Tab-separated table of C-alpha atoms in Angstrom:
chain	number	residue	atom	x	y	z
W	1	UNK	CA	28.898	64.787	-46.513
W	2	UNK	CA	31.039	61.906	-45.104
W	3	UNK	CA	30.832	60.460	-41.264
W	4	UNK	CA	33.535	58.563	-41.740
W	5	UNK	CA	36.070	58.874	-38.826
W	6	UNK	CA	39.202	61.655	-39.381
W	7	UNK	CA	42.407	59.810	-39.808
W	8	UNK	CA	44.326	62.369	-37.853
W	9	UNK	CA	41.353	60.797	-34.810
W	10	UNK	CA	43.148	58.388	-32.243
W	11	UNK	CA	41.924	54.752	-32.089
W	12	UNK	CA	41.377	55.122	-28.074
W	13	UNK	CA	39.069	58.040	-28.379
W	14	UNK	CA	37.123	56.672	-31.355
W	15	UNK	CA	36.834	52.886	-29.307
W	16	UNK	CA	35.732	55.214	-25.885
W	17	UNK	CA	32.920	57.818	-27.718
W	18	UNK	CA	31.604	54.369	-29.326
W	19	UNK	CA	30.957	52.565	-25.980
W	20	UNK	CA	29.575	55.503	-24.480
W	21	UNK	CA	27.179	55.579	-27.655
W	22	UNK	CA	26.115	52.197	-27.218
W	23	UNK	CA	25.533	52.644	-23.269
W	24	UNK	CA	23.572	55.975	-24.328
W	25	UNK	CA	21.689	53.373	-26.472
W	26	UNK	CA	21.104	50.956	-24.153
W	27	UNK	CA	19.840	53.392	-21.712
W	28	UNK	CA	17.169	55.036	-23.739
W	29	UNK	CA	15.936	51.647	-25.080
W	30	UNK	CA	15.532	50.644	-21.045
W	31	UNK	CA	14.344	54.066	-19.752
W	32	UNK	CA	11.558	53.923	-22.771
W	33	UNK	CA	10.444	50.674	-21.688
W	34	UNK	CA	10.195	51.397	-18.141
W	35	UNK	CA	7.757	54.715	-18.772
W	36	UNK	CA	5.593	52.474	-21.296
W	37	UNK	CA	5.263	49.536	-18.784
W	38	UNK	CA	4.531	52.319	-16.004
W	39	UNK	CA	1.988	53.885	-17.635
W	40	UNK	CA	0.069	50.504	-18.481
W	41	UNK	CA	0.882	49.566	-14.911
W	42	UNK	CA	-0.976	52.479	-13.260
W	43	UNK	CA	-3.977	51.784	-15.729
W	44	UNK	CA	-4.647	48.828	-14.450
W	45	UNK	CA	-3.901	49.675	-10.719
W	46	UNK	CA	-6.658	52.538	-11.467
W	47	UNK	CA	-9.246	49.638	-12.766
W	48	UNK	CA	-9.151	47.796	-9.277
W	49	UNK	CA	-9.075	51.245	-7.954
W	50	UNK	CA	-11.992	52.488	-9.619
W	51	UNK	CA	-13.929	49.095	-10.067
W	52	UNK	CA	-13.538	47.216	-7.623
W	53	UNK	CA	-12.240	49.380	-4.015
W	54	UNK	CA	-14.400	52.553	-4.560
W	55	UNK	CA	-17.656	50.831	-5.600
W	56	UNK	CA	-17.351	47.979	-3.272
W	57	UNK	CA	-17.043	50.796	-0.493
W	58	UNK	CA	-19.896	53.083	-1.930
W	59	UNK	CA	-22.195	49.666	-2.508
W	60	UNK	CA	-21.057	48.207	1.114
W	61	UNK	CA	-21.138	44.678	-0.814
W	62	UNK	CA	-18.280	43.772	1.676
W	63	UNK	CA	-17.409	45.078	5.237
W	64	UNK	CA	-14.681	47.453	5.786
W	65	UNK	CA	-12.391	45.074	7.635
W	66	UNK	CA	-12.966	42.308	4.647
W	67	UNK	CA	-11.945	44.798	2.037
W	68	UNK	CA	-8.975	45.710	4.050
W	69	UNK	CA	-7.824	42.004	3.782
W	70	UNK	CA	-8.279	41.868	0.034
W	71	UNK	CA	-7.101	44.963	-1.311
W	72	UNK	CA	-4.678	45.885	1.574
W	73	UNK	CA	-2.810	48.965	0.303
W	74	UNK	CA	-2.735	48.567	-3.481
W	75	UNK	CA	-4.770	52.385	-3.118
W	76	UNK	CA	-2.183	54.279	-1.950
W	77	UNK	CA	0.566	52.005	-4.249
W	78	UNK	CA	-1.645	53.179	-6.856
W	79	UNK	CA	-1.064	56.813	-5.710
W	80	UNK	CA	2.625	56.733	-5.088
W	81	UNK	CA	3.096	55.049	-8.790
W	82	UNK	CA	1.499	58.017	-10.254
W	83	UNK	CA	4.051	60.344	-8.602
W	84	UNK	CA	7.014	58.062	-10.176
W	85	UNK	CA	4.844	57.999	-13.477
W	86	UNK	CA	5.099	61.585	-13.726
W	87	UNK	CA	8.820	61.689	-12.901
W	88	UNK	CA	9.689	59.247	-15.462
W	89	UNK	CA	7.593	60.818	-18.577
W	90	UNK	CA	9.977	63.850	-17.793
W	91	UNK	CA	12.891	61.866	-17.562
W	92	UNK	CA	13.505	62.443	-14.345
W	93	UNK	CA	14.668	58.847	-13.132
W	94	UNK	CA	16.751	59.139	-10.099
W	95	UNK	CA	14.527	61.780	-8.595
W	96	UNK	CA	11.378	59.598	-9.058
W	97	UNK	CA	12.748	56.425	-7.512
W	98	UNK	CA	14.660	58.478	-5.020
W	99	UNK	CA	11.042	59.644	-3.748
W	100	UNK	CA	9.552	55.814	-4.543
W	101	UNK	CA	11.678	54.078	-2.192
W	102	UNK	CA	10.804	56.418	0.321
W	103	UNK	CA	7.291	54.866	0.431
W	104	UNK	CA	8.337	51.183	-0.086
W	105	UNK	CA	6.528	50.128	3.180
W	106	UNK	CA	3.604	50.703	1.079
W	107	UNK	CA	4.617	47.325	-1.055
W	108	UNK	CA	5.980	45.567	2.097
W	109	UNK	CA	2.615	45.512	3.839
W	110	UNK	CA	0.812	44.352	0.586
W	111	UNK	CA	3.982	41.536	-0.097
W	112	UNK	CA	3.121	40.395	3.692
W	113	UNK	CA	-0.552	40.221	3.138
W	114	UNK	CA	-1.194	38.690	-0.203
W	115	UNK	CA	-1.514	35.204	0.922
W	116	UNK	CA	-4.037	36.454	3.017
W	117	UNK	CA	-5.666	38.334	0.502
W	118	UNK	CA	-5.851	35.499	-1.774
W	119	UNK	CA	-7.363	33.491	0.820
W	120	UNK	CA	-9.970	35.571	1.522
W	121	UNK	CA	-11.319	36.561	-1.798
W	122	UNK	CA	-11.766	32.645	-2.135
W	123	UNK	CA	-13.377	32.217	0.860
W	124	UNK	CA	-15.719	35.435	-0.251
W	125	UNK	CA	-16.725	34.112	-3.768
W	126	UNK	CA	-17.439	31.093	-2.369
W	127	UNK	CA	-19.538	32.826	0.698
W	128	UNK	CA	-21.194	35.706	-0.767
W	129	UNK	CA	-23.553	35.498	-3.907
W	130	UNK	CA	-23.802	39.029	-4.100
W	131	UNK	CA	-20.073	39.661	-4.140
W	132	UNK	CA	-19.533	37.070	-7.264
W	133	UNK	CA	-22.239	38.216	-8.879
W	134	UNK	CA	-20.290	41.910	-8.949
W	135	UNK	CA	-16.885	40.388	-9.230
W	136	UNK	CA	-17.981	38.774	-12.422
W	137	UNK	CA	-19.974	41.577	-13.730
W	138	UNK	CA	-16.656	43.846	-13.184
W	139	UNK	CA	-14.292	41.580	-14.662
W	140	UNK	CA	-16.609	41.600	-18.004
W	141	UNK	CA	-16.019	44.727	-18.815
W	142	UNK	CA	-13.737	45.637	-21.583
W	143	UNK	CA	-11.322	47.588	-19.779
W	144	UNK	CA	-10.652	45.016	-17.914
W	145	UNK	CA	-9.567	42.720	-21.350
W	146	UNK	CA	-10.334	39.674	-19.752
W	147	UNK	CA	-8.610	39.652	-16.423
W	148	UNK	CA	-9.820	38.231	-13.354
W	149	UNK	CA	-9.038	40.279	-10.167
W	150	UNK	CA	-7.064	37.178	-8.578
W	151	UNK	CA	-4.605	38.149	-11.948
W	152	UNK	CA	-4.525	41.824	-10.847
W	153	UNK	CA	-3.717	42.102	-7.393
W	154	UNK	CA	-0.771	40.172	-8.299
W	155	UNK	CA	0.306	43.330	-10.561
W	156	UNK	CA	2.169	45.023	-7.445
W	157	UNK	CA	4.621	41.557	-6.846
W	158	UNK	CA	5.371	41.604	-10.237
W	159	UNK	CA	6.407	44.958	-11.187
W	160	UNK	CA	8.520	45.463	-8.499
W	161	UNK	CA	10.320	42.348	-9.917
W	162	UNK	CA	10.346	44.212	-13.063
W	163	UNK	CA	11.839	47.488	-11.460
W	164	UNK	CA	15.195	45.398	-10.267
W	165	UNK	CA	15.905	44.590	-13.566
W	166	UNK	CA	15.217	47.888	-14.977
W	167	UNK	CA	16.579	49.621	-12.453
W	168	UNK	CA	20.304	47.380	-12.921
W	169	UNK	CA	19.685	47.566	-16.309
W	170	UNK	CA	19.408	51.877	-15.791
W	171	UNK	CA	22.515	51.845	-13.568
W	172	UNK	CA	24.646	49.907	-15.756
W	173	UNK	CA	24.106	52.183	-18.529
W	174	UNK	CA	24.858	55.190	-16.776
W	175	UNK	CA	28.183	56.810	-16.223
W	176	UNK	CA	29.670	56.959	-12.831
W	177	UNK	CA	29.729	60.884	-12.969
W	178	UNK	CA	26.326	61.297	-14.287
W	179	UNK	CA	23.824	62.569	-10.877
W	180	UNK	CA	21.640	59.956	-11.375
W	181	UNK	CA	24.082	57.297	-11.293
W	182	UNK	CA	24.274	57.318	-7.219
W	183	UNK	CA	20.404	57.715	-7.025
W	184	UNK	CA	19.779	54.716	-9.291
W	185	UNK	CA	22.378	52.519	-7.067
W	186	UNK	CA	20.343	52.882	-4.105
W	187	UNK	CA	17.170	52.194	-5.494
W	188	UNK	CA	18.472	49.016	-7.076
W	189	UNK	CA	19.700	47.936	-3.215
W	190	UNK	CA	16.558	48.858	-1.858
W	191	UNK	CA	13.968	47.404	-4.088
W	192	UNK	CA	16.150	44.374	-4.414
W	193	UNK	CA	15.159	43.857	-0.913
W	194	UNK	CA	11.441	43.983	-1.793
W	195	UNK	CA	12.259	41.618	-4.514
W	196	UNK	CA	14.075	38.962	-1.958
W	197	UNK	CA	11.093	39.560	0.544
W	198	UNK	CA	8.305	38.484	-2.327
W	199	UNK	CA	10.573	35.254	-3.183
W	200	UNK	CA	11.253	34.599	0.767
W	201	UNK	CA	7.331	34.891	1.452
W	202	UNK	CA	6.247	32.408	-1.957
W	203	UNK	CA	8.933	29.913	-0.486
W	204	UNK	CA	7.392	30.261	2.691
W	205	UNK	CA	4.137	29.803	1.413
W	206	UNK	CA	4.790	26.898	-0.545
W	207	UNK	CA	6.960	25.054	2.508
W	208	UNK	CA	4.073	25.981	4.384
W	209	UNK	CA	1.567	24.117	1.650
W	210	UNK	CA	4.247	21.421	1.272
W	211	UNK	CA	3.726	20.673	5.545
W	212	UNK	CA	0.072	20.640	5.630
W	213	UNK	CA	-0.422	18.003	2.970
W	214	UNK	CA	2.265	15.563	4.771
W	215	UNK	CA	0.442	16.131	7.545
W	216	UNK	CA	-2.649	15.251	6.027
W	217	UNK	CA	-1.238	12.109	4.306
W	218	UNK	CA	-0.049	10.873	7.883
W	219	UNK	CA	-2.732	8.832	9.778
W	220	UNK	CA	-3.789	10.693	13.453
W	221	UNK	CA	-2.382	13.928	14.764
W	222	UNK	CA	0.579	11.993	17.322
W	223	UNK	CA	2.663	12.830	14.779
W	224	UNK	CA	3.178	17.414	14.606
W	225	UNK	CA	4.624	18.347	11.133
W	226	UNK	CA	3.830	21.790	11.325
W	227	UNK	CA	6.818	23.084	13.564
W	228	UNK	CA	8.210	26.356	13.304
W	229	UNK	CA	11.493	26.804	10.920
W	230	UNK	CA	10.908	22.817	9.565
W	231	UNK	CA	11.450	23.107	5.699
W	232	UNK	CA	9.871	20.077	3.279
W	233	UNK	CA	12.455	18.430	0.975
W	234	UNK	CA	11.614	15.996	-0.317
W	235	UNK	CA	9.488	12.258	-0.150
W	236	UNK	CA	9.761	8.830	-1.769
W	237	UNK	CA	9.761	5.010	-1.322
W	238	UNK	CA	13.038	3.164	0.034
W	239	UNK	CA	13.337	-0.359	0.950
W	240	UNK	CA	14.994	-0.788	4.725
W	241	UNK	CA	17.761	-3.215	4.932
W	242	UNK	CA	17.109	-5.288	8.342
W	243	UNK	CA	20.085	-6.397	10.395
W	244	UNK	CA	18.800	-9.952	10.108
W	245	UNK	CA	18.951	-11.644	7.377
W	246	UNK	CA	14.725	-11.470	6.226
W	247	UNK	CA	13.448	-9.848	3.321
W	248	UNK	CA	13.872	-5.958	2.281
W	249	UNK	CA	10.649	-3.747	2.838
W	250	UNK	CA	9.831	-0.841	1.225
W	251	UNK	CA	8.777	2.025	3.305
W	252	UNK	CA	7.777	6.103	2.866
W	253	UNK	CA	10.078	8.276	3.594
W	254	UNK	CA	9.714	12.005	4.268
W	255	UNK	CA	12.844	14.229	4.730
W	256	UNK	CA	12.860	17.602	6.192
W	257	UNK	CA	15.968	20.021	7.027
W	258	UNK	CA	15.812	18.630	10.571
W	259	UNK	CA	14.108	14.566	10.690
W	260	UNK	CA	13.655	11.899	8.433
W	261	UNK	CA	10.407	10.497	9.015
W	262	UNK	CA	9.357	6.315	8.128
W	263	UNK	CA	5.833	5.979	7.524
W	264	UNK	CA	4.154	2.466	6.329
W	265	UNK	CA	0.755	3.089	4.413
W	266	UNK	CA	-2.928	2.013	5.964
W	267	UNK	CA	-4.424	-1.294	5.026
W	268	UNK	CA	-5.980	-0.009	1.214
W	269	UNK	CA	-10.031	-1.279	3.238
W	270	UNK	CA	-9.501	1.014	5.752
W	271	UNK	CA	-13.053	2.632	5.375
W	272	UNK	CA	-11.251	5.913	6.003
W	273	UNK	CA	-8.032	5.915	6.226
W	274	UNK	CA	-6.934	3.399	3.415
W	275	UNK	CA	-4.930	6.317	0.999
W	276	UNK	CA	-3.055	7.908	4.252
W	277	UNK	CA	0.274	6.715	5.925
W	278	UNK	CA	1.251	5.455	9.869
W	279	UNK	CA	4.196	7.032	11.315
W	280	UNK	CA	6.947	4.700	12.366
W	281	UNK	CA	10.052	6.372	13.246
W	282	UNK	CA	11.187	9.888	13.814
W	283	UNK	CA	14.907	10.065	12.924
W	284	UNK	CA	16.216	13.272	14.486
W	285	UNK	CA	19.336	14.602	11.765
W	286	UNK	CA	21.061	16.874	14.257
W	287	UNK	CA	23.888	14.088	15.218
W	288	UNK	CA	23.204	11.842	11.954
W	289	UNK	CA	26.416	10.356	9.815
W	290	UNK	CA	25.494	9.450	6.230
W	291	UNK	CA	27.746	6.800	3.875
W	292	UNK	CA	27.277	5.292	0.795
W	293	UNK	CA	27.789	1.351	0.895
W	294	UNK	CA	29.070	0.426	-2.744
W	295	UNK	CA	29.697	-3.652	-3.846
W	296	UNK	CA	26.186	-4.943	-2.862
W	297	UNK	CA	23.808	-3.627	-5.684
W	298	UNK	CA	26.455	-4.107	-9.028
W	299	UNK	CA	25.369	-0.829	-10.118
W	300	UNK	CA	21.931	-1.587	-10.585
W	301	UNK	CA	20.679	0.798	-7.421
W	302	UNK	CA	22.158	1.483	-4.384
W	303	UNK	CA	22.514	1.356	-0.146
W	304	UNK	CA	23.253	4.658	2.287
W	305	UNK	CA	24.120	4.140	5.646
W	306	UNK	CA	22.648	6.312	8.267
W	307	UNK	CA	23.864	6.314	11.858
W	308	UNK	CA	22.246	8.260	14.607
W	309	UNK	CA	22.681	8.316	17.994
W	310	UNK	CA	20.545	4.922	19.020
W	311	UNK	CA	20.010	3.422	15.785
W	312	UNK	CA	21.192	2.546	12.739
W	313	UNK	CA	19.634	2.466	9.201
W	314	UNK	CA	20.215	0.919	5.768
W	315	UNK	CA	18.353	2.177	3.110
W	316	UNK	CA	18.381	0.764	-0.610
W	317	UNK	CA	16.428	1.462	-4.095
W	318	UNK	CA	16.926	-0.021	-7.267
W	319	UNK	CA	17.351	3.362	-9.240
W	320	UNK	CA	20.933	4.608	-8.955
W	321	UNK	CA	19.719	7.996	-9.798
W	322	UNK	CA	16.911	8.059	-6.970
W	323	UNK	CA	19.565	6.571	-4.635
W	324	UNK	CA	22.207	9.050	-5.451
W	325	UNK	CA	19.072	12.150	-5.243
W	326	UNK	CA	18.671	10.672	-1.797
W	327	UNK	CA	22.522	10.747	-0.636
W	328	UNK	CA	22.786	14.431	-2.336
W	329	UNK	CA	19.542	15.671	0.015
W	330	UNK	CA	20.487	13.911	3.271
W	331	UNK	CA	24.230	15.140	3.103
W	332	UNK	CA	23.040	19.057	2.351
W	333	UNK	CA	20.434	18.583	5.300
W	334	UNK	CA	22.829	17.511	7.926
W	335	UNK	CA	25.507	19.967	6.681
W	336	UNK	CA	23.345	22.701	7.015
W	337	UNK	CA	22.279	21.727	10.510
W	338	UNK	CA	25.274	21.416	11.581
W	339	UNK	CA	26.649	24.422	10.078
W	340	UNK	CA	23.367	26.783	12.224
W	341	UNK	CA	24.472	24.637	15.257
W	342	UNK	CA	27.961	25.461	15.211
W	343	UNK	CA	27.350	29.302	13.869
W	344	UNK	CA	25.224	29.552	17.332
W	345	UNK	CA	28.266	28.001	19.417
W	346	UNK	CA	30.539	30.309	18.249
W	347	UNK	CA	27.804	33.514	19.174
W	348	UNK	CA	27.644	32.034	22.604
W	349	UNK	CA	31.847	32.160	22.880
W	350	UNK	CA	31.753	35.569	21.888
W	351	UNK	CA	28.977	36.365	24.628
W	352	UNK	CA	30.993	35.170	27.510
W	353	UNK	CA	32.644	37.364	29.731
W	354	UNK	CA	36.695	37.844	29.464
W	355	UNK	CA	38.786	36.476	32.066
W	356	UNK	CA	39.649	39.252	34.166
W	357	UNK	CA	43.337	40.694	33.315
W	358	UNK	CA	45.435	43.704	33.786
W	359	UNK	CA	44.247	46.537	31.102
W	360	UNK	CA	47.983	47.791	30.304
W	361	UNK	CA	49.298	44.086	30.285
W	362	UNK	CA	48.853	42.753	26.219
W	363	UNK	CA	49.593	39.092	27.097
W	364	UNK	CA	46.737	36.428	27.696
W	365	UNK	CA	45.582	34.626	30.392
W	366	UNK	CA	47.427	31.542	29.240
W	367	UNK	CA	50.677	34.046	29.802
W	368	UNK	CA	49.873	35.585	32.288
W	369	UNK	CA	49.553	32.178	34.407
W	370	UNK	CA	52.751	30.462	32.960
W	371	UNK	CA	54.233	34.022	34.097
W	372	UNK	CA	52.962	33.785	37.468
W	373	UNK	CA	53.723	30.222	38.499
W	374	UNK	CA	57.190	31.020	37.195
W	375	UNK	CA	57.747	33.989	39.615
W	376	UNK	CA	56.688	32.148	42.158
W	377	UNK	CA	59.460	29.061	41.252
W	378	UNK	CA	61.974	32.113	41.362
W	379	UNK	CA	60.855	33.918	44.297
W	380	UNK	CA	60.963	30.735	45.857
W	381	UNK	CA	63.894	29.572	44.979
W	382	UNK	CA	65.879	33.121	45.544
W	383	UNK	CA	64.204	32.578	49.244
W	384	UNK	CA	66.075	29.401	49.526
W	385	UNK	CA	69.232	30.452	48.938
W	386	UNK	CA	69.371	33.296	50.700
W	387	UNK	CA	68.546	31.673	54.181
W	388	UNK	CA	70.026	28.616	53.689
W	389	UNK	CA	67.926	26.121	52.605
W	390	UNK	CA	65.498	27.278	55.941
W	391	UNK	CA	62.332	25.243	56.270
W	392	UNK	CA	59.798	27.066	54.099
W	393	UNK	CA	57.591	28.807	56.184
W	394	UNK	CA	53.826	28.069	57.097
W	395	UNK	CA	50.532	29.435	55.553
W	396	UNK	CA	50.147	31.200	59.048
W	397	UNK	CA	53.245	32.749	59.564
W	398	UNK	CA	53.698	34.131	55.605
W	399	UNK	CA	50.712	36.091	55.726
W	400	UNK	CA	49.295	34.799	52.202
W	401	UNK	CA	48.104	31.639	50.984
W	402	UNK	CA	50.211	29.561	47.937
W	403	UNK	CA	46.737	28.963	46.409
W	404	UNK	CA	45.680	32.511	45.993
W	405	UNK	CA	48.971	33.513	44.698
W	406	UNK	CA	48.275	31.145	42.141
W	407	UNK	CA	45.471	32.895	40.612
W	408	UNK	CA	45.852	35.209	37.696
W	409	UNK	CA	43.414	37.581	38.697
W	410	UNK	CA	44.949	38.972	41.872
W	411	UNK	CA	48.818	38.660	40.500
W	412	UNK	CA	49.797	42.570	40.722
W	413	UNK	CA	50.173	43.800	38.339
W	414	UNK	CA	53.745	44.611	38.564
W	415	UNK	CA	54.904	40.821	38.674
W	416	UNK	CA	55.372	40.807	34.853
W	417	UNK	CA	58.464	43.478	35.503
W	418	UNK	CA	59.528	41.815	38.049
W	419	UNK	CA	59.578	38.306	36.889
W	420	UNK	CA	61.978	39.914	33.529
W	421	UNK	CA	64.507	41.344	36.126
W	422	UNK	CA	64.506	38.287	38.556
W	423	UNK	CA	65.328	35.539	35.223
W	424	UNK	CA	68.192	38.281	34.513
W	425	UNK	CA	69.468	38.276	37.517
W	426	UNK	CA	69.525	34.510	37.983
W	427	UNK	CA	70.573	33.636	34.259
């Protein structure tokens, strides 16, 4: 029997039921590696389960609060996985992650704590005898193939990472009219928002990390490194250019997304400070101008300008590259500070109040003035000629000040009309 293609079949519907075989493919390849890596998933969730949280809590090895900080909520993830597990061995995709992203605070709260978790299962094994005695008994068993249980409670931060791709992978492979295809899209949005909220926390972390050991490089505590929404970019030595004409020196420089700090290191027989750094200057990058200065190097390095608001500083290396690394960081700093700053401006515009106006009049206030003052010029000139060229009248006897009737906001409102028919009349 032959399965070769009709000849009386149309080339559109033959090119169409082909891509719809390979997405069917595609799909089952994807959906059979996403039940295999969920079942090995929730077998090792059940290990620190079963090993580590239940015993620990029949044994009393640690105290409740303690285990709290390690383990968090990685008991009921484990429980909520299960439920999806079941879903997908049925094939039941967009149901089960319809009902997992219902309990994605679950992963939020362990994402938010597993810095602290980490921190204080060190602090335990180091503390405790008993507790690394049992920790390394656990981890020896077979089941466990080796793994240490700093490795596993990692498991959570990674699969979810491994669900976004699936997940895209799922919903690009499925037809728009299939039932599942709306149910996949969400879940994709959602749990890409777990996803950004693990890399958001690791960058924190590590800008965090990055902080504390410039502030433990710099010599006294004068200097405060650790300020809220300061991000580390980057470090390195630079010679400064003095305005007179003595000798170039090379200094430290450290270069967040809002200062640029000089350091000089510690005499080297400093008994205690000899590998640390003194703080010199604090350059402040909010109103900062940087320019490269070209003709003074022949290509063999380079000199950046930088201009603040009460100083001025020349900065040169001998590596092009390092130089050009330098210019590259300091320009994407100051943009971005200045972009935030002038974001925030525009937020405080919008929160002012409007200048008061008449609701059925559509002109503005600039209008509405230049409206005004030219009523007035009419009014007053129609006055004129009709008593013949009279002394104008004083404040007193008029009844209304000239000032007030130069405000916009208690013009009548019928003045616009009025102003149309009086230039008529005159032109």
């Amino acid at each position: 029997m032959s399965f070769a293609p009709s000849p009386f079949t149309p080339m559109g519907s033959r090119n169409i039921q082909d891509q719809r075989d390979r997405w069917e493919r595609k799909r089952s390849r994807t959906a059979r590696e996403l039940v295999h890596g969920e079942q090995r998933y929730c077998e090792q969730l059940d290990l620190v389960v079963t090993y580590f949280v239940e015993i620990l809590k029949a044994k009393g090895t640690l105290r409740q609060d303690i285990r709290e900080s390690i383990f968090s909520s990685i008991k009921s993830i484990h429980l909520i996985n299960q439920t999806l597990l079941a879903h997908l061995e049925l094939g039941r995709f967009g149901i089960g992650f319809e009902e997992f992203c219902t309990h994605l605070q679950l992963y939020n709260t362990y994402v938010d704590n597993i810095q602290t978790a980490k921190k204080v299962l060190m602090v335990q094994v180091k503390k405790s005898k008993a507790f690394r005695r049992f920790k390394k008994l656990q981890e020896s068993r077979p089941e466990f193939n080796q793994q240490k249980l700093e490795d596993l409670l990692l498991l959570p931060l990674q699969r979810i990472q491994q669900y976004k791709h699936f997940l895209r992978d799922l919903t690009e492979n499925t037809g728009p009219d299939n039932p599942e295809f709306q149910q996949l899209s969400k879940a994709v949005k959602v749990i890409s928002e777990v996803a950004q909220r693990i890399q958001d926390n690791a960058r924190s972390h590590e800008n965090h990390l990055q902080l504390r050991r410039v502030q433990k490089q710099l010599k006294g505590r004068k200097t405060r490194i650790l300020t809220p929404g300061r991000w580390y970019i980057r470090e390195g030595w630079l010679k400064t250019v003095p305005t007179k004409g003595t000798e170039a020196k090379p200094k430290m420089f450290y270069l967040f997304s809002d200062i640029l700090l000089q350091a000089k290191p510690c005499s080297p027989i400093h008994p205690t400070h000899g590998d640390k750094f003194v703080c010199q200057q604090v350059y402040p990058l909010k109103e900062c101008t940087v320019d490269k200065v070209f003709g003074h190097t022949k290509s063999q390095g380079g000199l950046i300008s930088l201009t603040f608001a009460r100083a001025k500083l020349l900065l040169m290396s001998d590596d092009q590259g390092d130089i050009n690394d330098w210019y590259r960081s300091l320009c994407m700093a100051i943009g971005q500070l200045k972009s935030k700053n002038t974001v925030v401006h525009k937020r405080d515009q919008l929160c002012r109040k409007p200048i008061r106006s008449d609701p059925d009049c559509q002109n503005t206030p600039e209008l509405q003035t230049r409206g005004i003052k030219r009523i007035m010029m009419l009014d007053e000139e129609v006055r004129m000629h009709s008593e013949g060229h009279r002394s104008i009248p004083s404040t007193a006897e008029s009844g209304h000040s000239a000032t007030k009737r130069l405000k916009p906001s208690e013009a009548p409102a019928a003045k616009p009309q009025e102003s149309s028919g009086s230039s008529c009349v005159i032109l």
